[in-house]
Coordinates of C-alpha atoms in Angstrom, one line a residue:
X104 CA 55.7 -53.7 64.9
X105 CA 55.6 -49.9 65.5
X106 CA 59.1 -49.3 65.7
X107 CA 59.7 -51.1 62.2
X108 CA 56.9 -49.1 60.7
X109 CA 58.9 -46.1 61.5
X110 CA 60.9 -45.9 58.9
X111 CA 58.1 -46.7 56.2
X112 CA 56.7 -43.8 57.4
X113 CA 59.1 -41.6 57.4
X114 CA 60.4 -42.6 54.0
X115 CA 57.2 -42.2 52.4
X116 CA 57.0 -39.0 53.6
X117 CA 60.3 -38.2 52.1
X118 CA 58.6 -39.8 49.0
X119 CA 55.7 -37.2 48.8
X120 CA 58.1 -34.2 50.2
X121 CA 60.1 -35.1 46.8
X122 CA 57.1 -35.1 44.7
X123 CA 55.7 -32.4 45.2
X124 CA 58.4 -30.2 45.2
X125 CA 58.9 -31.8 41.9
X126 CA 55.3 -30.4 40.6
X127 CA 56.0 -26.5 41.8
X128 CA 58.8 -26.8 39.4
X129 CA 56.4 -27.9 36.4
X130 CA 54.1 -25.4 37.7
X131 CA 56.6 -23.0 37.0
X132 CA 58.1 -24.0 33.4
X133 CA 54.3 -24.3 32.6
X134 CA 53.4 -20.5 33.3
X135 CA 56.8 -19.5 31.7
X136 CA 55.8 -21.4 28.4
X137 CA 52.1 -20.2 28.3
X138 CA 54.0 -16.3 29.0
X139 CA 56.0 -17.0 26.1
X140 CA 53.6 -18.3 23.7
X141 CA 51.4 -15.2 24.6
X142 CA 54.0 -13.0 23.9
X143 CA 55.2 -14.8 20.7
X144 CA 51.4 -15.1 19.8
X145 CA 51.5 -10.9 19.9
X146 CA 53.9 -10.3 18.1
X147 CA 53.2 -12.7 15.5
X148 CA 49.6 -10.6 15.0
X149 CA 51.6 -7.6 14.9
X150 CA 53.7 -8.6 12.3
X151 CA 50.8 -10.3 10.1
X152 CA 48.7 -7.1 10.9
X153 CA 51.2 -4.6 9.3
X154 CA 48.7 -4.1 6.3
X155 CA 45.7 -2.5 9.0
X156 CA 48.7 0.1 10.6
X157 CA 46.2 3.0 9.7
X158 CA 43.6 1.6 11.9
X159 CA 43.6 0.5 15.1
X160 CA 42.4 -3.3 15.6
X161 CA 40.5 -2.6 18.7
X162 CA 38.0 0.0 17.0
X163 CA 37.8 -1.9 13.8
X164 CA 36.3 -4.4 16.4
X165 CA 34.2 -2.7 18.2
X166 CA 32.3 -0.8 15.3
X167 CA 32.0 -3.9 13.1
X168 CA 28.4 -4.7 12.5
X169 CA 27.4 -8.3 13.3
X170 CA 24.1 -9.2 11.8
X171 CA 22.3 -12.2 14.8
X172 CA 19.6 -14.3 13.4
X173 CA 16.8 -13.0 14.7
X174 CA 13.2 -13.8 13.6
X175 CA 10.2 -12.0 13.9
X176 CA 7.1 -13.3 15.5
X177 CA 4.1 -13.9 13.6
X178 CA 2.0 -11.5 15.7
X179 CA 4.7 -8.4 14.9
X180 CA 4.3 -9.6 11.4
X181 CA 0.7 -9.3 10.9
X182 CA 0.9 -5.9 13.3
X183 CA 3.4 -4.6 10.6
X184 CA 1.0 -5.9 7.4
X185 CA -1.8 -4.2 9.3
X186 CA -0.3 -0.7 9.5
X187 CA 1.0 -1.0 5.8
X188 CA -1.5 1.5 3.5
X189 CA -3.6 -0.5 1.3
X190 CA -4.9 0.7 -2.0
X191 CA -8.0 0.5 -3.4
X192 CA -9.1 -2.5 -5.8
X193 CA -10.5 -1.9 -9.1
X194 CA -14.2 -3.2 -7.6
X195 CA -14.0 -0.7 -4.9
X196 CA -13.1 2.5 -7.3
X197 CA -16.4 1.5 -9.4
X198 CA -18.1 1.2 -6.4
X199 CA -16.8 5.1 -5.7
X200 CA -16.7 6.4 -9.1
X201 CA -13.8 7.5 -8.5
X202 CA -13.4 7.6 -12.5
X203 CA -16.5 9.4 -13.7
X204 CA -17.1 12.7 -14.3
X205 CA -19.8 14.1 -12.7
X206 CA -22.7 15.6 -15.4
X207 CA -21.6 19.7 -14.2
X208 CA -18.4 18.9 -14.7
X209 CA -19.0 17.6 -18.4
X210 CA -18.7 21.3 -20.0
X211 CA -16.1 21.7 -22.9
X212 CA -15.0 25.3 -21.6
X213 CA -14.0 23.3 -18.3
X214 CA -11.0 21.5 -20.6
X215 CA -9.9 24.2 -22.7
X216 CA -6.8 24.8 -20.5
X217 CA -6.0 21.3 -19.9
X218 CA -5.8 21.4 -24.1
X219 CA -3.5 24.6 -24.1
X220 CA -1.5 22.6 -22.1
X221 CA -1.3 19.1 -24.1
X222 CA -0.7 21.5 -27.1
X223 CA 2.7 22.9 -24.8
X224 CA 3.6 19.5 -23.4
X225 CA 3.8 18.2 -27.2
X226 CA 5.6 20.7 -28.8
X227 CA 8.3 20.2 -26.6
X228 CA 8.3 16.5 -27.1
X229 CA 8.6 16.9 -30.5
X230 CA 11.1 19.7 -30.4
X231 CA 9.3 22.4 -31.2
X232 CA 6.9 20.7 -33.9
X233 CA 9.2 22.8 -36.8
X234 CA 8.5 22.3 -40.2
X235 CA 11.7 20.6 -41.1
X236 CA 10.6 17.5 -38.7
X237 CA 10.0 14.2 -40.2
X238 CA 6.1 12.6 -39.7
X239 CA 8.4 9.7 -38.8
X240 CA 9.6 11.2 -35.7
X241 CA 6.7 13.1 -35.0
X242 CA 5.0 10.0 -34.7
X243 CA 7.2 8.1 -32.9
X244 CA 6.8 10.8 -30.6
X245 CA 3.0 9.9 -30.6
X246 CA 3.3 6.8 -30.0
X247 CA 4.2 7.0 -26.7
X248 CA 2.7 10.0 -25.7
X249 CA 0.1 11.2 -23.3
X250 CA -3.0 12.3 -25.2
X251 CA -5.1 13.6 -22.4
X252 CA -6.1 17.0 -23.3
X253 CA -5.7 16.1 -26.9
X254 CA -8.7 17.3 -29.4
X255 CA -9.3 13.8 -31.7
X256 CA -11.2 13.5 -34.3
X257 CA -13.2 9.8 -35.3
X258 CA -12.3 9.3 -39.2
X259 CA -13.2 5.6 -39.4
X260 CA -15.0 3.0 -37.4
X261 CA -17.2 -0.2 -38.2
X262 CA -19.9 1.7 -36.3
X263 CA -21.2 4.8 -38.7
X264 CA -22.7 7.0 -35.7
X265 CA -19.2 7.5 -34.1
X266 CA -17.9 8.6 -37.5
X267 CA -17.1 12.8 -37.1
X268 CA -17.4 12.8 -33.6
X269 CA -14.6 15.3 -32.4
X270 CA -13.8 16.6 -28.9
X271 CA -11.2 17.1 -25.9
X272 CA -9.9 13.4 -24.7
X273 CA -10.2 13.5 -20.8
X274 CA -9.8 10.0 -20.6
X275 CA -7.8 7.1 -21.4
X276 CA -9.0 3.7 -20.3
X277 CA -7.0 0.3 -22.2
X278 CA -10.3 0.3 -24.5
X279 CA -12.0 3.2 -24.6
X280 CA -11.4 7.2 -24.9
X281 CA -13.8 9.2 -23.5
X282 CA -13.9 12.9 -24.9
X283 CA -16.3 15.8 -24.3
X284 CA -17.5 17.2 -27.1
X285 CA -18.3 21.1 -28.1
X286 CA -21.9 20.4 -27.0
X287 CA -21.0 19.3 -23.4
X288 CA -21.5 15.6 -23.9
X289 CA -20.1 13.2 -22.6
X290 CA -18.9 10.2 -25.4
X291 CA -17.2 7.0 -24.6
X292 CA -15.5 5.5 -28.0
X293 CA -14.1 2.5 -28.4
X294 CA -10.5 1.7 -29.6
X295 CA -11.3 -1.0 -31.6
X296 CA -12.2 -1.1 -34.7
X297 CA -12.1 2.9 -35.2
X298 CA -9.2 5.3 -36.4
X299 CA -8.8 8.7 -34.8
X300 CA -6.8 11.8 -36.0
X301 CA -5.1 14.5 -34.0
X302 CA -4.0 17.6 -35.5
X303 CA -1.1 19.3 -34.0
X304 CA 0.4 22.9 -35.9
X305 CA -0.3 21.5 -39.4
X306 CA 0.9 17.8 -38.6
X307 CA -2.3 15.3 -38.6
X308 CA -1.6 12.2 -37.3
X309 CA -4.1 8.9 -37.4
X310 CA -4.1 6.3 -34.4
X311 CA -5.2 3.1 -35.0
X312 CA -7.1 2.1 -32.4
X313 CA -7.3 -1.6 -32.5
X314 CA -3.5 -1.5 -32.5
X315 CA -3.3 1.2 -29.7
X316 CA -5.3 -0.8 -26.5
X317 CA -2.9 -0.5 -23.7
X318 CA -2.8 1.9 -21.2
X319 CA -1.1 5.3 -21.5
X320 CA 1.3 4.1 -18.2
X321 CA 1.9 0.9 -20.5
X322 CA 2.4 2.4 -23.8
X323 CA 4.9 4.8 -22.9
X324 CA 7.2 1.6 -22.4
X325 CA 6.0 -0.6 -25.4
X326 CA 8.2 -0.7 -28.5
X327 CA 6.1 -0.6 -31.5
X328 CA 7.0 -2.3 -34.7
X329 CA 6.3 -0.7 -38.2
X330 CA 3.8 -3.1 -39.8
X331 CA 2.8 -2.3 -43.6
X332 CA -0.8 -2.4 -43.7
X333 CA -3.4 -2.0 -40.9
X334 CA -6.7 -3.1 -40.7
X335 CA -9.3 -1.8 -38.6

């Protein structure tokens, strides 16, 4: 029994001798393909490539900006919020008066150079103000102009005591102006129902108050249409 096992033996180790010298050849041709298919893969980048000859791939690589999703927690959102400068609301300015004028600061005298100035500021809006200028485009002008400093004059209103009153306009509100008049007072006059004048190098010009109640920030970018007739 062992001597005819011999041969089994050594044949099937003639068997696996021939296999695997069989497999270093396939290892072979299989690192010769994958060499050639790198080298063909190359040169078929450089050729398609041509058009990026000025550059250099590898930079154009490395400095190209990838954007990672990345969210932020909602602790380093509120942190952020937080440092974030946060304006006052209209409750807390009344609360600080931030708006009113203080009664030694309600002298006439006080705004006579804030006046010069309107008077400079609008002359250059309106070119110069030269007596060849239309009151069409001087009032177009007016319309979106900034009338702090101005000196108005009340011509018409439902209430009678406002009637005459005349003074520097320190401020603008959406419905009110208040003015300081030549006796250091201090008068708030509502926009509606009333029509003021302004006289500017000869030109007067009458704002209709019920039709100008927007805020000097808001009027500068309204377009205003030319109506006929205007009622208080």
């Amino acid at each position: 029994m062992l001597m005819s096992l011999s041969p089994c033996c050594g044949d099937e180790a003639g068997f696996t001798h021939g296999f695997f010298g069989k497999s270093t050849k396939t290892d072979q041709w299989t690192s010769q393909s994958s060499s050639k298919s790198e080298a063909f893969t190359k040169a078929f980048l450089k050729n398609s490539l041509q058009h990026h000859t000025r550059h250099d791939l590898k930079s154009m690589l490395s400095h190209k900006a990838v954007v990672l999703g990345y969210s932020r927690s909602k602790k380093d959102k509120l942190k952020r919020n937080s440092k974030k400068a946060k304006g006052l609301n209209a409750r807390q300015k009344r609360a600080l008066k931030i708006f009113q004028i203080k009664p030694e600061h309600q002298r006439y005298e006080l705004f006579l150079p804030l006046h010069e100035l309107w008077r400079q500021y609008i002359t250059d809006l309106c070119s110069g103000l030269k007596p060849t200028c239309s009151p069409q485009f001087v009032q177009q002008k007016l319309l979106k102009a900034d009338f702090h400093g101005a000196i108005i004059t009340v011509v018409r209103s439902k209430c009678p005591s406002y009637v005459g009153t005349t003074g520097i306009l320190v401020q603008e509100f959406k419905h009110v102006f208040k003015i300081i008049t030549k006796e250091d007072r201090l008068k708030v006059i509502p926009k509606r129902s009333s029509v003021f004048s302004v006289e500017i190098n000869g030109f007067v010009s009458h704002i209709y108050g019920s039709k100008f109640e927007q805020r000097a920030s808001e009027r500068s970018a309204k377009k205003f249409k030319v109506r006929g007739t205007i009622d208080l």
